[in-house]
Short mmCIF file of N, CA and C in Angstrom, two decimals:
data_model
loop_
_atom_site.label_atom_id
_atom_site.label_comp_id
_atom_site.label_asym_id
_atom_site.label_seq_id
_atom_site.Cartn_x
_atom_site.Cartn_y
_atom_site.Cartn_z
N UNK A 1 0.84 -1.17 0.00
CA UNK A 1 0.00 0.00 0.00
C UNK A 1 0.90 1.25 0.00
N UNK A 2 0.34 2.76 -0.69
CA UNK A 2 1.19 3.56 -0.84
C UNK A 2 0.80 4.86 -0.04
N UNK A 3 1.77 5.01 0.91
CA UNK A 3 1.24 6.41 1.75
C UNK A 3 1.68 7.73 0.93
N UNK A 4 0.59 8.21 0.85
CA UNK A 4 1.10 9.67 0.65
C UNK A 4 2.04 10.44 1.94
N UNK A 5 2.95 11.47 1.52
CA UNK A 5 3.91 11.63 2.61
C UNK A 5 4.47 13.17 2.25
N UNK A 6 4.56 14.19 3.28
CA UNK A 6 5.30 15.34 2.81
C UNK A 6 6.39 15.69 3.68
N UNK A 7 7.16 16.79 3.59
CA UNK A 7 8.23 17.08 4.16
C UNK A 7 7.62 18.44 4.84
N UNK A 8 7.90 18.37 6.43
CA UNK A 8 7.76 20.17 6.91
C UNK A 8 8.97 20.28 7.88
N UNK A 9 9.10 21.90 7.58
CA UNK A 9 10.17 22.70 8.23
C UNK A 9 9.74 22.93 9.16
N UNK A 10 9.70 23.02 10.15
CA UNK A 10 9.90 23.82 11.68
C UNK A 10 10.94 25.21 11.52
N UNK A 11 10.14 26.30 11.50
CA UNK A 11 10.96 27.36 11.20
C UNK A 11 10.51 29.12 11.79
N UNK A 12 11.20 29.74 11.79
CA UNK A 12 10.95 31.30 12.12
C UNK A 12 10.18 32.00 11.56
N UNK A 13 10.32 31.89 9.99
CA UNK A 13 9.60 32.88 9.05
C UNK A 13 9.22 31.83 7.78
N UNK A 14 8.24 31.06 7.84
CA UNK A 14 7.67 30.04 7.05
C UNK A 14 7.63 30.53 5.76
N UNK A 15 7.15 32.38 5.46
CA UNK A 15 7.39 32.81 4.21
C UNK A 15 8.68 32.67 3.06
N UNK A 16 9.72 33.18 4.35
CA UNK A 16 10.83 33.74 3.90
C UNK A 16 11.00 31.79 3.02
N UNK A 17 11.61 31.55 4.44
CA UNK A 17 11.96 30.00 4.22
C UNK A 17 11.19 29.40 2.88
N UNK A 18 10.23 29.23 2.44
CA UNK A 18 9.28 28.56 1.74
C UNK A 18 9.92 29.56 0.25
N UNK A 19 10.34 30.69 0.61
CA UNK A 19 10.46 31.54 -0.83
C UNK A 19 11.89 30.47 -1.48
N UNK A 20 12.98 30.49 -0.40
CA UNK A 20 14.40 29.96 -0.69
C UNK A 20 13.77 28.32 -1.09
N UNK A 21 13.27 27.33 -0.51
CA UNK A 21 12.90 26.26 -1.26
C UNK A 21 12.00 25.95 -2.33
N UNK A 22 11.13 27.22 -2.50
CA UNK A 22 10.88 27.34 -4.08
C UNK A 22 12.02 27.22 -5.25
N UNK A 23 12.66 28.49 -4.68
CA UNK A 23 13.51 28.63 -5.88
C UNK A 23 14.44 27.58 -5.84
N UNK A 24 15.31 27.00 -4.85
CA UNK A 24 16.34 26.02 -4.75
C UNK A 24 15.52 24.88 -5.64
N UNK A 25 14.18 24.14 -5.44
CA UNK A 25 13.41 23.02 -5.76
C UNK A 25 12.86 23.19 -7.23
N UNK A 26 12.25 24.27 -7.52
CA UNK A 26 11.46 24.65 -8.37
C UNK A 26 10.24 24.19 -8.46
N UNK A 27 9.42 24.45 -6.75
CA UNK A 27 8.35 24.58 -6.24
C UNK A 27 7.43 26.05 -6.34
N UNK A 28 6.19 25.66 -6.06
CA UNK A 28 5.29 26.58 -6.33
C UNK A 28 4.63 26.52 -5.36
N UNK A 29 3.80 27.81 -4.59
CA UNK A 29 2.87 28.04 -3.64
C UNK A 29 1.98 26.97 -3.90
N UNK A 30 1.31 26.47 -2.69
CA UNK A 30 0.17 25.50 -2.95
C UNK A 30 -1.12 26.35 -3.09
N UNK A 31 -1.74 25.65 -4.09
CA UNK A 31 -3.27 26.74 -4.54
C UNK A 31 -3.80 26.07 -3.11
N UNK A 32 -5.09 27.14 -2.97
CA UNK A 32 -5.83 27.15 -1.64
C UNK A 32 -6.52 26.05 -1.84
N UNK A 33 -7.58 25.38 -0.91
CA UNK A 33 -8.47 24.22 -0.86
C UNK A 33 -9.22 24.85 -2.08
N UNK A 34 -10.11 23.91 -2.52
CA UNK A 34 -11.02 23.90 -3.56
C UNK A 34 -12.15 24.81 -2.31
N UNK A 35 -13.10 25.77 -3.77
CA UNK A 35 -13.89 26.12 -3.21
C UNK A 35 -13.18 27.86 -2.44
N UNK A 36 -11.78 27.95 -2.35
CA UNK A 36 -11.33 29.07 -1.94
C UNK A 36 -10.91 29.94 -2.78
N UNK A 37 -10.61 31.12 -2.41
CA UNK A 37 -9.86 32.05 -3.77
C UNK A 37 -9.04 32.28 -3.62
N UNK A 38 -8.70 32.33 -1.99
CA UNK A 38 -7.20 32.63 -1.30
C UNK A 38 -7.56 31.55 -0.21
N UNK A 39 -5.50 31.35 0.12
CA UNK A 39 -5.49 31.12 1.80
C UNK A 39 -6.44 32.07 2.70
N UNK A 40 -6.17 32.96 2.71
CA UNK A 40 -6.44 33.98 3.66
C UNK A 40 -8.31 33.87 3.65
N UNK A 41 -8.61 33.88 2.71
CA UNK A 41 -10.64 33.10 2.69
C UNK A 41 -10.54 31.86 3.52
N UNK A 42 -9.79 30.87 3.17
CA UNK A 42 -9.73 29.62 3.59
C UNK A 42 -9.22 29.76 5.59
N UNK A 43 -8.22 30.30 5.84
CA UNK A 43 -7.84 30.61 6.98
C UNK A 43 -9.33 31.49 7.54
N UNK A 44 -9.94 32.37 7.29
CA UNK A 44 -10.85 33.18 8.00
C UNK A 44 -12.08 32.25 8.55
N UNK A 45 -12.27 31.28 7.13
CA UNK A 45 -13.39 30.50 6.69
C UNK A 45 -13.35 29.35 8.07
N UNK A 46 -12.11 29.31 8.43
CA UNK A 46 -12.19 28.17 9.42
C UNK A 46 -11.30 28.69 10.73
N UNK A 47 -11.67 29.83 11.06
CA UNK A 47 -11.84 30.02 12.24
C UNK A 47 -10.05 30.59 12.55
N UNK A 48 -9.38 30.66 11.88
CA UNK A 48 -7.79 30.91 12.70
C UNK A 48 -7.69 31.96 12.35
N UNK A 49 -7.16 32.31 13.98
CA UNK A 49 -6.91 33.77 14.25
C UNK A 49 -6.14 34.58 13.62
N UNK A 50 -6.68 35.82 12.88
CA UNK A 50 -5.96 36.66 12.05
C UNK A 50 -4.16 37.01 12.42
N UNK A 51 -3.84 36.82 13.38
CA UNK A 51 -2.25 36.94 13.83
C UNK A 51 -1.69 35.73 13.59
N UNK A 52 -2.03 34.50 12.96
CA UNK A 52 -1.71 33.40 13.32
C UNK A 52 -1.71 33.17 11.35
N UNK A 53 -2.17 34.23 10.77
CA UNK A 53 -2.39 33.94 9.30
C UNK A 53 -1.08 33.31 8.37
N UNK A 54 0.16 34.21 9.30
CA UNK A 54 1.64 34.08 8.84
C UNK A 54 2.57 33.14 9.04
N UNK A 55 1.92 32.66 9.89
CA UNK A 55 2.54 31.37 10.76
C UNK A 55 2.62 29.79 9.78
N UNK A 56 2.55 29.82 8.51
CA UNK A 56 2.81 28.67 7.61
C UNK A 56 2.81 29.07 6.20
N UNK A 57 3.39 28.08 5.47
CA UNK A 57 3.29 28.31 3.83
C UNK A 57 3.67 26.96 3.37
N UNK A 58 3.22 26.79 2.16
CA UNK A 58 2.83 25.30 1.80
C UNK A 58 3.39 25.26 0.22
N UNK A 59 4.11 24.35 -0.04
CA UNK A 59 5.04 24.52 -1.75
C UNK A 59 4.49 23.03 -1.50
N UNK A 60 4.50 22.83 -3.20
CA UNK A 60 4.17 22.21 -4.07
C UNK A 60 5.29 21.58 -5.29
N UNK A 61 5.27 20.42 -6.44
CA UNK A 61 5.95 19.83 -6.91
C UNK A 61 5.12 20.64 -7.96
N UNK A 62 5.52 21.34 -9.10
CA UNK A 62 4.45 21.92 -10.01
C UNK A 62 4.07 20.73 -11.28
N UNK A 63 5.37 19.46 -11.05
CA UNK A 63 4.94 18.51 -12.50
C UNK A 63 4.19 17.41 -11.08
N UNK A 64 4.07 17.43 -9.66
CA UNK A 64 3.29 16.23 -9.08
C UNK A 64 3.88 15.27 -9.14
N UNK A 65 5.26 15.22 -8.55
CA UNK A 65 6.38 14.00 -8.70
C UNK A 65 6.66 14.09 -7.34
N UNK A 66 7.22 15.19 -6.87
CA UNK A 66 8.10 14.93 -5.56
C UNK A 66 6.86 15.38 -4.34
N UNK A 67 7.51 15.22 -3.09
CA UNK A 67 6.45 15.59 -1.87
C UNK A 67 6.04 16.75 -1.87
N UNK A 68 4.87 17.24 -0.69
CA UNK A 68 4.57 18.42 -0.71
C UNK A 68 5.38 19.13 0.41
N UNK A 69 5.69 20.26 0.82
CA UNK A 69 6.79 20.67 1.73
C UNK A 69 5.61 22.10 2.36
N UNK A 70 6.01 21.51 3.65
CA UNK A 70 5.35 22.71 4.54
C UNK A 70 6.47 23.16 5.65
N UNK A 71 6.09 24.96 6.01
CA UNK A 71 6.84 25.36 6.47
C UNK A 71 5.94 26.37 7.76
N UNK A 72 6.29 25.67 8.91
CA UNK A 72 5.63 26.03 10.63
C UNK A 72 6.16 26.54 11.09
N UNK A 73 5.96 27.64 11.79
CA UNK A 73 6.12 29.02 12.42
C UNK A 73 6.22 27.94 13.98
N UNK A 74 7.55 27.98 14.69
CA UNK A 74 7.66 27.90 16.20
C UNK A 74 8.48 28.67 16.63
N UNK A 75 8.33 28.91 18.19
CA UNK A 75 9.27 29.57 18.92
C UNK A 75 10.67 29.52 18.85
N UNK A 76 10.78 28.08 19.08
CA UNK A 76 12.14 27.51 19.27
C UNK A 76 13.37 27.77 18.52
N UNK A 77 14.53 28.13 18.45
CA UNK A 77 15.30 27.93 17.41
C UNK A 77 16.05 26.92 16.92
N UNK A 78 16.52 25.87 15.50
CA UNK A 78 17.17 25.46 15.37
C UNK A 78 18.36 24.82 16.71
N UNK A 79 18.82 24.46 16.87
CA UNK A 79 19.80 23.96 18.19
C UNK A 79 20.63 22.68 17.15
N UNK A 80 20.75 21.50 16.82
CA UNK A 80 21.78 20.78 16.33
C UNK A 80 21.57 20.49 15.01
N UNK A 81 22.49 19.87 14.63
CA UNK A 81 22.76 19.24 13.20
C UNK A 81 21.30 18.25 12.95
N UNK A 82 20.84 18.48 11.58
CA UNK A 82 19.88 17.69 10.95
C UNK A 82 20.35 15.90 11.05
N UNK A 83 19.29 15.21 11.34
CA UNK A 83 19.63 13.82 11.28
C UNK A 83 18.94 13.72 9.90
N UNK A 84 18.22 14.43 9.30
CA UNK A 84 17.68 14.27 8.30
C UNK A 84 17.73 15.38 7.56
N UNK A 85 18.32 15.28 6.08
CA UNK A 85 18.85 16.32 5.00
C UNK A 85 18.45 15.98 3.79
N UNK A 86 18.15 17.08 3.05
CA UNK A 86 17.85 16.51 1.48
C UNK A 86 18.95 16.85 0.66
N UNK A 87 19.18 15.95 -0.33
CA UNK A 87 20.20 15.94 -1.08
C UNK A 87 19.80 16.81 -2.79
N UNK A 88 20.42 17.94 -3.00
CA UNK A 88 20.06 18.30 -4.50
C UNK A 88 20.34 17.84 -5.58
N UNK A 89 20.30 16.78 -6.37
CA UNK A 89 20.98 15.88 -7.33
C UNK A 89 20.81 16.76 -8.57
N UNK A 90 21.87 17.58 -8.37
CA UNK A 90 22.13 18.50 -9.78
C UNK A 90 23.29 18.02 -10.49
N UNK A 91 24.20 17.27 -10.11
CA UNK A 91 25.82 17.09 -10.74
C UNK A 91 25.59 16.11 -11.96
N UNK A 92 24.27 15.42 -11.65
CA UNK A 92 24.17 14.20 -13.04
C UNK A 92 24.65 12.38 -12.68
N UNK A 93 25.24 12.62 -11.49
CA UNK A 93 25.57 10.96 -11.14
C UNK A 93 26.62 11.00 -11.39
N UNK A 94 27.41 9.93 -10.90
CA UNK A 94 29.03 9.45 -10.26
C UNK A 94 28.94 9.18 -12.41
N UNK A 95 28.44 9.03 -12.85
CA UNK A 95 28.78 8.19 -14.19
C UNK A 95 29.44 9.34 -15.49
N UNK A 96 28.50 10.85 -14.98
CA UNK A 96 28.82 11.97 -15.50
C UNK A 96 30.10 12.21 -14.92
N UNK A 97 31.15 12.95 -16.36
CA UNK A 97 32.78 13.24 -15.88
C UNK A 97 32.69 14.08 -14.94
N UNK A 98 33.87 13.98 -14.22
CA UNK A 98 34.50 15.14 -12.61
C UNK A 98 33.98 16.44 -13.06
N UNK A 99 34.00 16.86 -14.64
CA UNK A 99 34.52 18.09 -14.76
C UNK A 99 32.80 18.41 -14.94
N UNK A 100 32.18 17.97 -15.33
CA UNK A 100 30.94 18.26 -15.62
C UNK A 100 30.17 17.99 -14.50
N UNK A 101 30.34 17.25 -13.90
CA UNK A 101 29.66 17.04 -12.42
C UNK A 101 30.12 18.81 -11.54
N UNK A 102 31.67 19.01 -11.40
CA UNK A 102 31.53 19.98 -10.61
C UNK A 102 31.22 21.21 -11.15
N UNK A 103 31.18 21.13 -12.72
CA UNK A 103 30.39 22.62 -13.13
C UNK A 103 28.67 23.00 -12.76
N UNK A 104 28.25 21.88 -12.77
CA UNK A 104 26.71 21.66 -12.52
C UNK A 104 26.56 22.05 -11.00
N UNK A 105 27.58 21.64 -10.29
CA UNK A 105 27.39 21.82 -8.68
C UNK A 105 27.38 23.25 -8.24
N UNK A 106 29.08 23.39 -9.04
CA UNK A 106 29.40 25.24 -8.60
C UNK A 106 28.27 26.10 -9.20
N UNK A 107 27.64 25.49 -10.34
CA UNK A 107 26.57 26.46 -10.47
C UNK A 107 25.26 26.82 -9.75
N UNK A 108 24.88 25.54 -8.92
CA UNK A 108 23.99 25.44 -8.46
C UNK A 108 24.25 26.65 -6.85
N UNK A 109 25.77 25.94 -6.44
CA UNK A 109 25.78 26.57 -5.17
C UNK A 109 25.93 28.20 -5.02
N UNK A 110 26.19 28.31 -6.81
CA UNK A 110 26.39 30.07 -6.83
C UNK A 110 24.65 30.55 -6.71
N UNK A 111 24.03 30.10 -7.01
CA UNK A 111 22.60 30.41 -7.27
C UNK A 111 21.86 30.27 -6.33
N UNK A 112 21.73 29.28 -5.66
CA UNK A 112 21.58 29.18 -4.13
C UNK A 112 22.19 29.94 -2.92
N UNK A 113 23.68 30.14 -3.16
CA UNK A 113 24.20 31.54 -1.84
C UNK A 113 23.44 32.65 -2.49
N UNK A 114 23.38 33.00 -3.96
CA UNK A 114 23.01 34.12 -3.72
C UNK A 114 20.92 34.70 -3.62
N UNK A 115 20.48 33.14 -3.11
CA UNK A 115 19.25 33.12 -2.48
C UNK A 115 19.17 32.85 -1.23
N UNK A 116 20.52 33.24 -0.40
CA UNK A 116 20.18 32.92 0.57
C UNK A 116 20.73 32.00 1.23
N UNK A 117 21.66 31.33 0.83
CA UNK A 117 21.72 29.81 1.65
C UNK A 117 23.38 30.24 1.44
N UNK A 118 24.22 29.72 2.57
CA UNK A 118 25.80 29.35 3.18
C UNK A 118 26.19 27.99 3.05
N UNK A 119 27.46 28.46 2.26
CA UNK A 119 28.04 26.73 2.21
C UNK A 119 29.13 26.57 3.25
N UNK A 120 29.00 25.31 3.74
CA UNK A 120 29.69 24.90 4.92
C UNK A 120 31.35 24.28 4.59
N UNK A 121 31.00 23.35 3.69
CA UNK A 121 31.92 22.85 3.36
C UNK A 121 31.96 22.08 2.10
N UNK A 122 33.21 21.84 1.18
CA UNK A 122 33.13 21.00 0.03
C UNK A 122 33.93 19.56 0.27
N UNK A 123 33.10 18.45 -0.29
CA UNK A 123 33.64 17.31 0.02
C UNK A 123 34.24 16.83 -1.60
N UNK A 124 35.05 16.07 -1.19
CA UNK A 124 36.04 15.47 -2.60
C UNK A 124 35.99 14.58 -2.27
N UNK A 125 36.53 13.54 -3.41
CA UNK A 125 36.46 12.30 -3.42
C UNK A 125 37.43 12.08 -4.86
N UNK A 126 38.71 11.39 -4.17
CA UNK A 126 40.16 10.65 -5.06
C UNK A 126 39.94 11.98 -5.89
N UNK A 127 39.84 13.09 -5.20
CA UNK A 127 40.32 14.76 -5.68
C UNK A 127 39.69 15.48 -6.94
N UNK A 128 38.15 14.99 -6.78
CA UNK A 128 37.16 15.76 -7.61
C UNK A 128 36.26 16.12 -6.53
N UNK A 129 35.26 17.08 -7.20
CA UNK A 129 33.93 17.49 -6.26
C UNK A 129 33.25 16.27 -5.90
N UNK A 130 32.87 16.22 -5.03
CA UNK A 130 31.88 15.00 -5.03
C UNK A 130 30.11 15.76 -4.52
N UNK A 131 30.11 16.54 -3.22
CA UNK A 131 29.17 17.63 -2.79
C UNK A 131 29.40 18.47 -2.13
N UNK A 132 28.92 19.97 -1.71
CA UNK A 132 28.83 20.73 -1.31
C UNK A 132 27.68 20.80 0.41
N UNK A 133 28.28 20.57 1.23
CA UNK A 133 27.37 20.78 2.67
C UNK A 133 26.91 22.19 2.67
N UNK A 134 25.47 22.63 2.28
CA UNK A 134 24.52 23.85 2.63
C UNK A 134 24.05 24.27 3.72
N UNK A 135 23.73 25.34 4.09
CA UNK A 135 22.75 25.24 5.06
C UNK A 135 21.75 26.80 4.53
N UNK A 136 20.39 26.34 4.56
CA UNK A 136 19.07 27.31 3.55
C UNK A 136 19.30 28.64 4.72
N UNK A 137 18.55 29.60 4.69
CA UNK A 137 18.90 31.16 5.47
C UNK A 137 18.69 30.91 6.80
N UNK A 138 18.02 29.59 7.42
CA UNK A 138 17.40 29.18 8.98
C UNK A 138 18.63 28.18 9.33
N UNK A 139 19.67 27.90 8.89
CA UNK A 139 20.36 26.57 9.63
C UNK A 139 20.53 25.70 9.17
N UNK A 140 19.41 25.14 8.21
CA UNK A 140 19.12 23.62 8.17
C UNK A 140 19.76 23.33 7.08
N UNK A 141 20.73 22.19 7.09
CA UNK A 141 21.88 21.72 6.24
C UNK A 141 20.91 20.70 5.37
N UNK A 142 21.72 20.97 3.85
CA UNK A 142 21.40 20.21 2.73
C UNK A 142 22.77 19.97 1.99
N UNK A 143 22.65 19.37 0.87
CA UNK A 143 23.76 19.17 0.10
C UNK A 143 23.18 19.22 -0.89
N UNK A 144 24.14 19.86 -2.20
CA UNK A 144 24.60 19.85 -3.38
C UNK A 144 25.01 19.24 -3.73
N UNK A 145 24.73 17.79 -4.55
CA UNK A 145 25.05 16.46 -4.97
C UNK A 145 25.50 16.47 -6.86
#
């Protein structure tokens, strides 16, 4: 049997955040429930409190392949390393040459710092790129594969 399944952030500013994994993913706002014209109808329509309107944002797969990704407004901040990270498979696979693998990467990670996201560190392997350790504008580490 097949569960449907999505990914959510625990985060500060669900907007901000949700803008940087659009663009990194090439995700799209989720349209409102059927029957709505906006979130903000849909939020009124069922009762949550107008201060509380900002407190999430919801991306989407726009071809309906990958999960849906939500992003929750908590107090708390970030505190350790992710046990769980998503990997960006932009380089093409171990099968694509060194040189073309790390042009695909450096491009990605130029496009991504300048949305926002810090690279931590670059990993090699027998002295080619292999990935890039990220972390999006809140902390949370990904890689550039």
């Amino acid at each position: 049997m097949h569960t449907s399944w999505g990914l959510t952030f625990d985060c500060a500013n669900p907007a901000k955040l949700a803008a940087f994994w659009a663009d990194a993913l090439g995700y799209v706002e989720a349209e409102p429930p059927d029957g709505y014209e906006s979130w903000n109808a849909w939020l009124k329509d069922n009762g949550v409190p107008k201060k509380e309107w900002n407190d999430a944002a919801y991306l989407v797969d726009p071809a309906d392949q990958g999960p849906t990704l939500s992003f929750l407004k908590v107090a708390e901040s970030k505190t350790a390393k992710n046990r769980v990270h998503l990997d960006l498979k932009v380089g093409g696979g171990r099968h694509q040459s060194a040189k073309k693998r790390r042009s695909r990467i450096e491009k990605a990670v130029d496009r991504l710092t300048k949305a926002g996201a810090k690279v931590e560190r670059e990993v090699e392997q027998d002295g080619n790129l292999d990935h890039v350790i990220m972390t999006d504008p809140e902390g949370n580490e990904f890689c550039v594969v």
